[in-house]
GROMACS .gro file of C-alpha atoms in nm:
model
  347
    1MET     CA    1   3.814   3.110   1.572
    2LYS     CA    2   3.832   3.156   1.200
    3LYS     CA    3   3.626   2.829   1.065
    4VAL     CA    4   3.642   2.600   0.736
    5PHE     CA    5   3.339   2.554   0.548
    6ASN     CA    6   3.338   2.228   0.340
    7LEU     CA    7   3.072   2.259   0.050
    8ILE     CA    8   3.048   1.879   0.043
    9GLU     CA    9   3.071   1.802   0.450
   10LYS     CA   10   2.807   2.103   0.648
   11LYS     CA   11   2.637   1.778   0.809
   12LEU     CA   12   2.314   1.941   1.028
   13TYR     CA   13   2.196   1.725   1.328
   14LYS     CA   14   1.873   1.891   1.383
   15PRO     CA   15   1.673   1.823   1.682
   16ARG     CA   16   1.378   1.604   1.589
   17SER     CA   17   1.160   1.838   1.806
   18LEU     CA   18   1.259   2.120   1.526
   19ILE     CA   19   1.168   1.957   1.288
   20PHE     CA   20   0.797   1.821   1.408
   21CYS     CA   21   0.685   2.169   1.510
   22LYS     CA   22   0.488   2.450   1.404
   23ASP     CA   23   0.610   2.715   1.327
   24ARG     CA   24   0.526   3.015   1.040
   25THR     CA   25   0.812   3.030   0.853
   26ASN     CA   26   0.825   3.069   0.448
   27HIS     CA   27   1.093   2.824   0.233
   28LYS     CA   28   1.432   3.039   0.258
   29GLU     CA   29   1.362   3.122   0.571
   30ARG     CA   30   1.382   2.788   0.753
   31ILE     CA   31   1.663   2.720   0.458
   32ILE     CA   32   1.844   2.990   0.608
   33TYR     CA   33   1.744   2.860   0.984
   34ASN     CA   34   1.842   2.498   0.973
   35TYR     CA   35   2.210   2.703   0.863
   36LEU     CA   36   2.170   2.864   1.153
   37LEU     CA   37   2.136   2.562   1.315
   38PHE     CA   38   2.451   2.390   1.135
   39ARG     CA   39   2.646   2.648   1.276
   40LEU     CA   40   2.502   2.672   1.612
   41LYS     CA   41   2.649   2.270   1.613
   42GLN     CA   42   2.970   2.415   1.486
   43GLU     CA   43   3.024   2.657   1.832
   44LYS     CA   44   2.957   2.323   2.095
   45GLN     CA   45   3.273   2.350   2.259
   46ASP     CA   46   3.275   2.717   2.242
   47ILE     CA   47   2.898   2.780   2.424
   48LEU     CA   48   3.005   2.515   2.695
   49LYS     CA   49   3.288   2.649   2.803
   50GLU     CA   50   3.072   3.005   2.788
   51LYS     CA   51   2.810   2.800   3.006
   52ASN     CA   52   3.071   2.699   3.246
   53GLU     CA   53   3.209   2.978   3.297
   54VAL     CA   54   2.873   3.151   3.383
   55GLU     CA   55   2.704   2.920   3.633
   56GLN     CA   56   3.063   2.913   3.831
   57ILE     CA   57   3.015   3.304   3.884
   58GLY     CA   58   2.676   3.167   4.022
   59TYR     CA   59   2.487   3.362   3.696
   60ARG     CA   60   2.162   3.178   3.477
   61TYR     CA   61   2.328   3.132   3.120
   62LYS     CA   62   2.078   3.326   2.870
   63GLY     CA   63   2.221   3.171   2.517
   64HIS     CA   64   2.471   3.158   2.271
   65TYR     CA   65   2.534   3.433   2.053
   66LEU     CA   66   2.638   3.357   1.672
   67LYS     CA   67   2.819   3.607   1.444
   68ILE     CA   68   2.777   3.538   1.101
   69THR     CA   69   2.898   3.680   0.757
   70PHE     CA   70   2.693   3.779   0.461
   71LYS     CA   71   2.976   3.680   0.289
   72GLU     CA   72   2.910   3.305   0.422
   73LEU     CA   73   2.491   3.343   0.347
   74ARG     CA   74   2.618   3.459   0.037
   75GLU     CA   75   2.795   3.186  -0.081
   76HIS     CA   76   2.683   2.900   0.089
   77LEU     CA   77   2.273   2.962   0.092
   78ASN     CA   78   2.320   3.147  -0.320
   79LEU     CA   79   2.137   3.493  -0.127
   80THR     CA   80   2.228   3.711  -0.305
   81LYS     CA   81   2.004   4.082  -0.189
   82LYS     CA   82   2.183   4.188   0.174
   83LYS     CA   83   1.831   4.314   0.264
   84ASP     CA   84   1.685   4.020   0.251
   85ILE     CA   85   1.837   3.831   0.465
   86ILE     CA   86   1.803   4.114   0.737
   87LYS     CA   87   1.394   4.104   0.668
   88MET     CA   88   1.428   3.723   0.689
   89PHE     CA   89   1.598   3.734   1.045
   90ASP     CA   90   1.355   3.986   1.200
   91ASN     CA   91   1.070   3.763   1.077
   92LEU     CA   92   1.271   3.413   1.260
   93ARG     CA   93   1.318   3.701   1.539
   94GLN     CA   94   0.918   3.734   1.564
   95ILE     CA   95   0.798   3.325   1.549
   96ASP     CA   96   0.781   3.132   1.927
   97VAL     CA   97   0.734   2.786   1.844
   98ASN     CA   98   0.590   2.515   2.105
   99ILE     CA   99   0.896   2.294   2.147
  100GLN     CA  100   0.841   1.958   2.290
  101PHE     CA  101   1.112   1.705   2.323
  102LEU     CA  102   1.011   1.365   2.129
  103ASN     CA  103   1.116   1.010   2.167
  104GLU     CA  104   1.174   0.757   1.861
  105SER     CA  105   0.773   0.617   1.992
  106ASN     CA  106   0.645   0.912   1.952
  107LEU     CA  107   0.578   1.144   1.604
  108ASN     CA  108   0.279   1.329   1.718
  109ILE     CA  109   0.276   1.719   1.806
  110GLY     CA  110   0.077   1.909   2.062
  111ARG     CA  111  -0.034   1.700   2.308
  112LYS     CA  112  -0.085   1.795   2.640
  113ASP     CA  113   0.099   1.457   2.825
  114LYS     CA  114   0.434   1.595   2.619
  115THR     CA  115   0.680   1.867   2.810
  116LYS     CA  116   0.640   2.125   2.523
  117PHE     CA  117   0.841   2.475   2.610
  118THR     CA  118   0.746   2.810   2.415
  119ALA     CA  119   1.079   3.000   2.315
  120LYS     CA  120   1.168   3.176   2.000
  121LEU     CA  121   1.315   3.058   1.711
  122ILE     CA  122   1.635   3.371   1.721
  123GLY     CA  123   1.673   3.627   1.954
  124ASP     CA  124   1.826   3.986   1.972
  125ILE     CA  125   1.980   4.082   1.564
  126LYS     CA  126   2.322   4.294   1.579
  127GLU     CA  127   2.449   4.376   1.226
  128TYR     CA  128   2.836   4.517   1.198
  129ASN     CA  129   2.897   4.728   0.859
  130SER     CA  130   3.282   4.645   0.842
  131GLU     CA  131   3.467   4.489   0.559
  132ASP     CA  132   3.259   4.143   0.545
  133GLY     CA  133   2.979   4.288   0.699
  134PHE     CA  134   2.840   4.023   0.969
  135PHE     CA  135   2.555   3.996   1.167
  136GLU     CA  136   2.466   3.843   1.549
  137LEU     CA  137   2.224   3.726   1.648
  138THR     CA  138   2.124   3.530   2.026
  139PHE     CA  139   1.994   3.181   2.025
  140SER     CA  140   1.767   3.092   2.371
  141PRO     CA  141   1.916   2.826   2.617
  142ILE     CA  142   1.645   2.609   2.503
  143ILE     CA  143   1.748   2.600   2.077
  144VAL     CA  144   2.102   2.613   2.242
  145ASP     CA  145   2.098   2.239   2.443
  146LEU     CA  146   1.856   2.081   2.191
  147VAL     CA  147   2.116   2.194   1.915
  148ILE     CA  148   2.430   2.073   2.100
  149ASP     CA  149   2.313   1.774   2.381
  150THR     CA  150   1.986   1.590   2.189
  151LYS     CA  151   2.033   1.229   2.044
  152ASP     CA  152   1.714   1.253   1.909
  153TYR     CA  153   1.838   1.449   1.590
  154THR     CA  154   1.838   1.415   1.215
  155LEU     CA  155   2.108   1.373   0.971
  156LEU     CA  156   2.053   1.654   0.692
  157LEU     CA  157   2.266   1.784   0.424
  158ILE     CA  158   2.269   2.190   0.405
  159LYS     CA  159   2.324   2.105   0.038
  160ASP     CA  160   2.042   1.840  -0.018
  161LEU     CA  161   1.749   2.101   0.163
  162ILE     CA  162   1.893   2.439  -0.040
  163LYS     CA  163   1.835   2.235  -0.419
  164PHE     CA  164   1.400   2.261  -0.317
  165LYS     CA  165   1.212   2.556  -0.425
  166SER     CA  166   0.914   2.483  -0.233
  167LYS     CA  167   0.833   2.442   0.171
  168TYR     CA  168   0.604   2.195   0.131
  169SER     CA  169   0.859   1.955  -0.028
  170LEU     CA  170   1.130   2.100   0.255
  171ILE     CA  171   0.921   1.985   0.507
  172ILE     CA  172   0.814   1.649   0.451
  173TYR     CA  173   1.152   1.594   0.331
  174GLU     CA  174   1.276   1.683   0.666
  175ILE     CA  175   0.921   1.438   0.805
  176LEU     CA  176   1.107   1.193   0.587
  177LYS     CA  177   1.424   1.117   0.663
  178SER     CA  178   1.329   1.199   1.036
  179SER     CA  179   1.135   0.916   1.006
  180TYR     CA  180   1.207   0.672   0.793
  181VAL     CA  181   1.403   0.337   0.943
  182PRO     CA  182   1.517   0.103   0.645
  183HIS     CA  183   1.393  -0.222   0.807
  184PHE     CA  184   1.575  -0.562   0.699
  185ASN     CA  185   1.281  -0.731   0.628
  186ASN     CA  186   0.994  -0.387   0.650
  187ASN     CA  187   0.926  -0.073   0.488
  188LYS     CA  188   0.719   0.059   0.798
  189PRO     CA  189   0.511   0.390   0.701
  190LEU     CA  190   0.486   0.636   0.888
  191LYS     CA  191   0.159   0.704   1.048
  192MET     CA  192   0.001   1.069   1.156
  193SER     CA  193  -0.302   1.273   1.207
  194LEU     CA  194  -0.436   1.451   0.974
  195TYR     CA  195  -0.443   1.748   1.190
  196ASP     CA  196  -0.100   1.758   1.283
  197PHE     CA  197   0.065   1.662   0.968
  198LYS     CA  198  -0.156   2.033   0.864
  199SER     CA  199  -0.063   2.194   1.138
  200LEU     CA  200   0.281   2.151   1.058
  201LEU     CA  201   0.307   2.253   0.697
  202ASN     CA  202   0.053   2.567   0.788
  203VAL     CA  203  -0.236   2.352   0.613
  204GLU     CA  204  -0.530   2.334   0.837
  205ASN     CA  205  -0.737   2.538   0.608
  206TYR     CA  206  -0.666   2.298   0.318
  207ASN     CA  207  -0.923   1.982   0.204
  208ILE     CA  208  -0.818   1.631   0.074
  209SER     CA  209  -0.810   1.805  -0.281
  210ASN     CA  210  -0.627   2.147  -0.163
  211LEU     CA  211  -0.394   1.912   0.052
  212LYS     CA  212  -0.321   1.638  -0.286
  213GLN     CA  213  -0.276   1.927  -0.571
  214ARG     CA  214  -0.121   2.181  -0.421
  215VAL     CA  215   0.116   2.049  -0.117
  216LEU     CA  216   0.176   1.631  -0.157
  217ASN     CA  217   0.136   1.529  -0.567
  218LYS     CA  218   0.398   1.862  -0.610
  219ALA     CA  219   0.653   1.755  -0.296
  220LYS     CA  220   0.653   1.382  -0.439
  221ILE     CA  221   0.794   1.535  -0.751
  222GLU     CA  222   1.026   1.747  -0.612
  223ILE     CA  223   1.139   1.485  -0.358
  224LYS     CA  224   1.180   1.177  -0.670
  225LYS     CA  225   1.379   1.447  -0.860
  226GLU     CA  226   1.597   1.623  -0.628
  227THR     CA  227   1.701   1.362  -0.391
  228ASN     CA  228   1.728   0.967  -0.358
  229TYR     CA  229   1.376   0.995  -0.191
  230SER     CA  230   1.048   0.956  -0.260
  231PHE     CA  231   0.752   0.879  -0.113
  232GLU     CA  232   0.360   0.816  -0.160
  233TYR     CA  233   0.066   0.829   0.052
  234LYS     CA  234  -0.277   0.692   0.201
  235PHE     CA  235  -0.580   0.889   0.414
  236LEU     CA  236  -0.702   0.636   0.660
  237THR     CA  237  -0.989   0.715   0.868
  238GLY     CA  238  -1.049   0.692   1.209
  239ASP     CA  239  -1.218   0.401   1.423
  240VAL     CA  240  -1.609   0.599   1.411
  241GLY     CA  241  -1.716   0.789   1.073
  242LYS     CA  242  -1.608   0.786   0.741
  243SER     CA  243  -1.422   1.103   0.764
  244PHE     CA  244  -1.055   1.093   0.675
  245GLN     CA  245  -0.866   1.105   1.022
  246TYR     CA  246  -0.510   1.018   0.954
  247ILE     CA  247  -0.198   1.048   0.673
  248GLU     CA  248   0.009   0.724   0.603
  249LEU     CA  249   0.340   0.834   0.417
  250ILE     CA  250   0.532   0.508   0.252
  251PHE     CA  251   0.879   0.592   0.176
  252ASP     CA  252   1.162   0.448  -0.008
  253THR     CA  253   1.481   0.495  -0.174
  254LYS     CA  254   1.590   0.432  -0.543
  255ASN     CA  255   1.914   0.225  -0.404
  256SER     CA  256   1.610   0.042  -0.371
  257ILE     CA  257   1.506   0.027  -0.732
  258LYS     CA  258   1.913  -0.026  -0.798
  259ASN     CA  259   1.896  -0.334  -0.602
  260GLU     CA  260   1.605  -0.503  -0.735
  261SER     CA  261   1.735  -0.444  -1.090
  262PHE     CA  262   2.083  -0.647  -0.972
  263ILE     CA  263   1.882  -0.918  -0.858
  264GLU     CA  264   1.729  -0.986  -1.165
  265ASN     CA  265   2.010  -0.987  -1.357
  266LYS     CA  266   2.217  -1.170  -1.078
  267LYS     CA  267   1.946  -1.392  -1.120
  268VAL     CA  268   2.000  -1.414  -0.762
  269LYS     CA  269   2.243  -1.744  -0.819
  270ASN     CA  270   2.604  -1.836  -0.661
  271LEU     CA  271   2.605  -1.453  -0.497
  272THR     CA  272   2.924  -1.404  -0.357
  273GLN     CA  273   3.047  -1.334  -0.033
  274LYS     CA  274   3.111  -0.942  -0.143
  275GLU     CA  275   2.765  -0.928  -0.299
  276LEU     CA  276   2.571  -1.079  -0.005
  277ALA     CA  277   2.733  -0.807   0.186
  278PHE     CA  278   2.632  -0.573  -0.042
  279LEU     CA  279   2.228  -0.673  -0.043
  280ILE     CA  280   2.249  -0.709   0.357
  281LYS     CA  281   2.454  -0.419   0.329
  282ASN     CA  282   2.144  -0.231   0.187
  283LYS     CA  283   1.904  -0.350   0.344
  284LEU     CA  284   1.640  -0.460   0.148
  285PRO     CA  285   1.264  -0.420   0.170
  286GLN     CA  286   1.006  -0.733   0.243
  287ASN     CA  287   0.931  -0.705  -0.141
  288LEU     CA  288   1.325  -0.784  -0.261
  289TYR     CA  289   1.317  -1.096   0.014
  290ILE     CA  290   1.403  -1.373  -0.141
  291GLU     CA  291   1.452  -1.719  -0.073
  292GLN     CA  292   1.803  -1.790  -0.226
  293LEU     CA  293   1.917  -1.493  -0.001
  294ASN     CA  294   1.769  -1.596   0.279
  295GLU     CA  295   1.955  -1.995   0.252
  296GLU     CA  296   2.276  -1.819   0.199
  297ILE     CA  297   2.212  -1.641   0.534
  298LYS     CA  298   2.093  -1.948   0.695
  299GLU     CA  299   2.493  -2.048   0.555
  300LEU     CA  300   2.663  -1.819   0.721
  301GLN     CA  301   2.463  -1.876   1.046
  302LYS     CA  302   2.544  -2.216   1.047
  303ALA     CA  303   2.904  -2.177   1.002
  304LEU     CA  304   2.966  -1.914   1.260
  305SER     CA  305   2.733  -2.216   1.541
  306ILE     CA  306   2.974  -2.471   1.432
  307GLN     CA  307   3.292  -2.201   1.489
  308THR     CA  308   3.097  -2.065   1.838
  309LYS     CA  309   3.058  -2.428   1.948
  310LYS     CA  310   3.443  -2.534   1.911
  311ALA     CA  311   3.532  -2.225   2.009
  312ASN     CA  312   3.347  -2.303   2.397
  313GLN     CA  313   3.491  -2.687   2.327
  314ALA     CA  314   3.825  -2.511   2.374
  315ILE     CA  315   3.709  -2.313   2.647
  316ASP     CA  316   3.667  -2.570   2.851
  317GLU     CA  317   3.906  -2.786   2.781
  318LEU     CA  318   4.179  -2.514   2.854
  319ASP     CA  319   3.917  -2.456   3.216
  320SER     CA  320   3.952  -2.861   3.273
  321ASN     CA  321   4.346  -2.843   3.196
  322TYR     CA  322   4.380  -2.548   3.467
  323GLN     CA  323   4.185  -2.748   3.801
  324GLU     CA  324   4.385  -3.045   3.701
  325ASN     CA  325   4.759  -2.917   3.685
  326LEU     CA  326   4.726  -2.573   3.822
  327GLU     CA  327   4.516  -2.522   4.096
  328LEU     CA  328   4.722  -2.589   4.377
  329PRO     CA  329   4.681  -2.618   4.747
  330ILE     CA  330   4.852  -2.297   4.909
  331GLU     CA  331   4.889  -2.283   5.246
  332ASP     CA  332   5.183  -2.086   5.385
  333PHE     CA  333   5.249  -1.838   5.132
  334ASP     CA  334   5.573  -1.739   5.235
  335ASN     CA  335   5.775  -2.079   5.256
  336PHE     CA  336   5.582  -2.133   4.864
  337ASP     CA  337   5.847  -2.254   4.653
  338TYR     CA  338   5.763  -2.005   4.321
  339GLU     CA  339   6.085  -2.127   4.170
  340GLU     CA  340   5.997  -2.442   4.123
  341LEU     CA  341   5.617  -2.376   4.000
  342ASP     CA  342   5.845  -2.108   3.738
  343ASN     CA  343   5.961  -2.475   3.649
  344GLU     CA  344   5.653  -2.628   3.601
  345VAL     CA  345   5.466  -2.423   3.432
  346CYS     CA  346   5.559  -2.318   3.045
  347PHE     CA  347   5.363  -1.968   2.980
   0.00000   0.00000   0.00000
């Protein structure tokens, strides 16, 4: 089946377990692998059909073959040389990753108390020199199941990912998107062990100074420039000693700045229902949460409470009326005069 791609709507639902796992991919390899995951998700129905057919005849499912053309990769990922793509595929084929199935509350990697699986990013590679020139790549059952079945994923847009020039910016952006949960009352930072964070970025040997200058500060600039997100960071010491053991990432969106400007210009007086809905929809963080907005919300809640009480009273009246007028002692159903009841009751 021929697939039609929309440049704007290429949405990658990336499993968080693949975001929070260490691999040795470089910048371009991570981008191309993200695109392959996107394409794999597109073939979910074909994959489910394959699995069902294999299992029905008593065999074990061994993975999926993904066909992708050189033209598609060139157009969507700005890749121009076929030999470079082949080299990246070969590098991906040699990478083993330890995948942990994370839950919402656990962002740590490398912990023995979590279920871990080892898998290759991709399996065998075949190149076909047809008119378009296409590749056939295999994906292991572990990767396939993660991509098509997981409920624990992060939504990423391919058009955003290809903007980054640095692998560090790309990884931090994925962490940001995976971990940023805008709250109405607060913007909760992400705290990770420094060891885990450096492991994800493959910079285990970097000291704090190198981590700041070569990774974090450059990523801050690029992410703020290329996306609607920004972040700050700080290092934290552990329970014992003065050495840094953790990093805390504080994420925000540019929309927060726009909201703040909106509030200052509006002076937060006489908010219309539409403006109030706008503020609630955009989930203002704590520093923009204001008393007037709180009062408006209380008024809405009060009105809703009154309507709820009226509805409950109406229900009670209906119920009472039913008990008094319609609960008839019917002992002999065969001789009961239903026609007479129909004449008495109007629906």
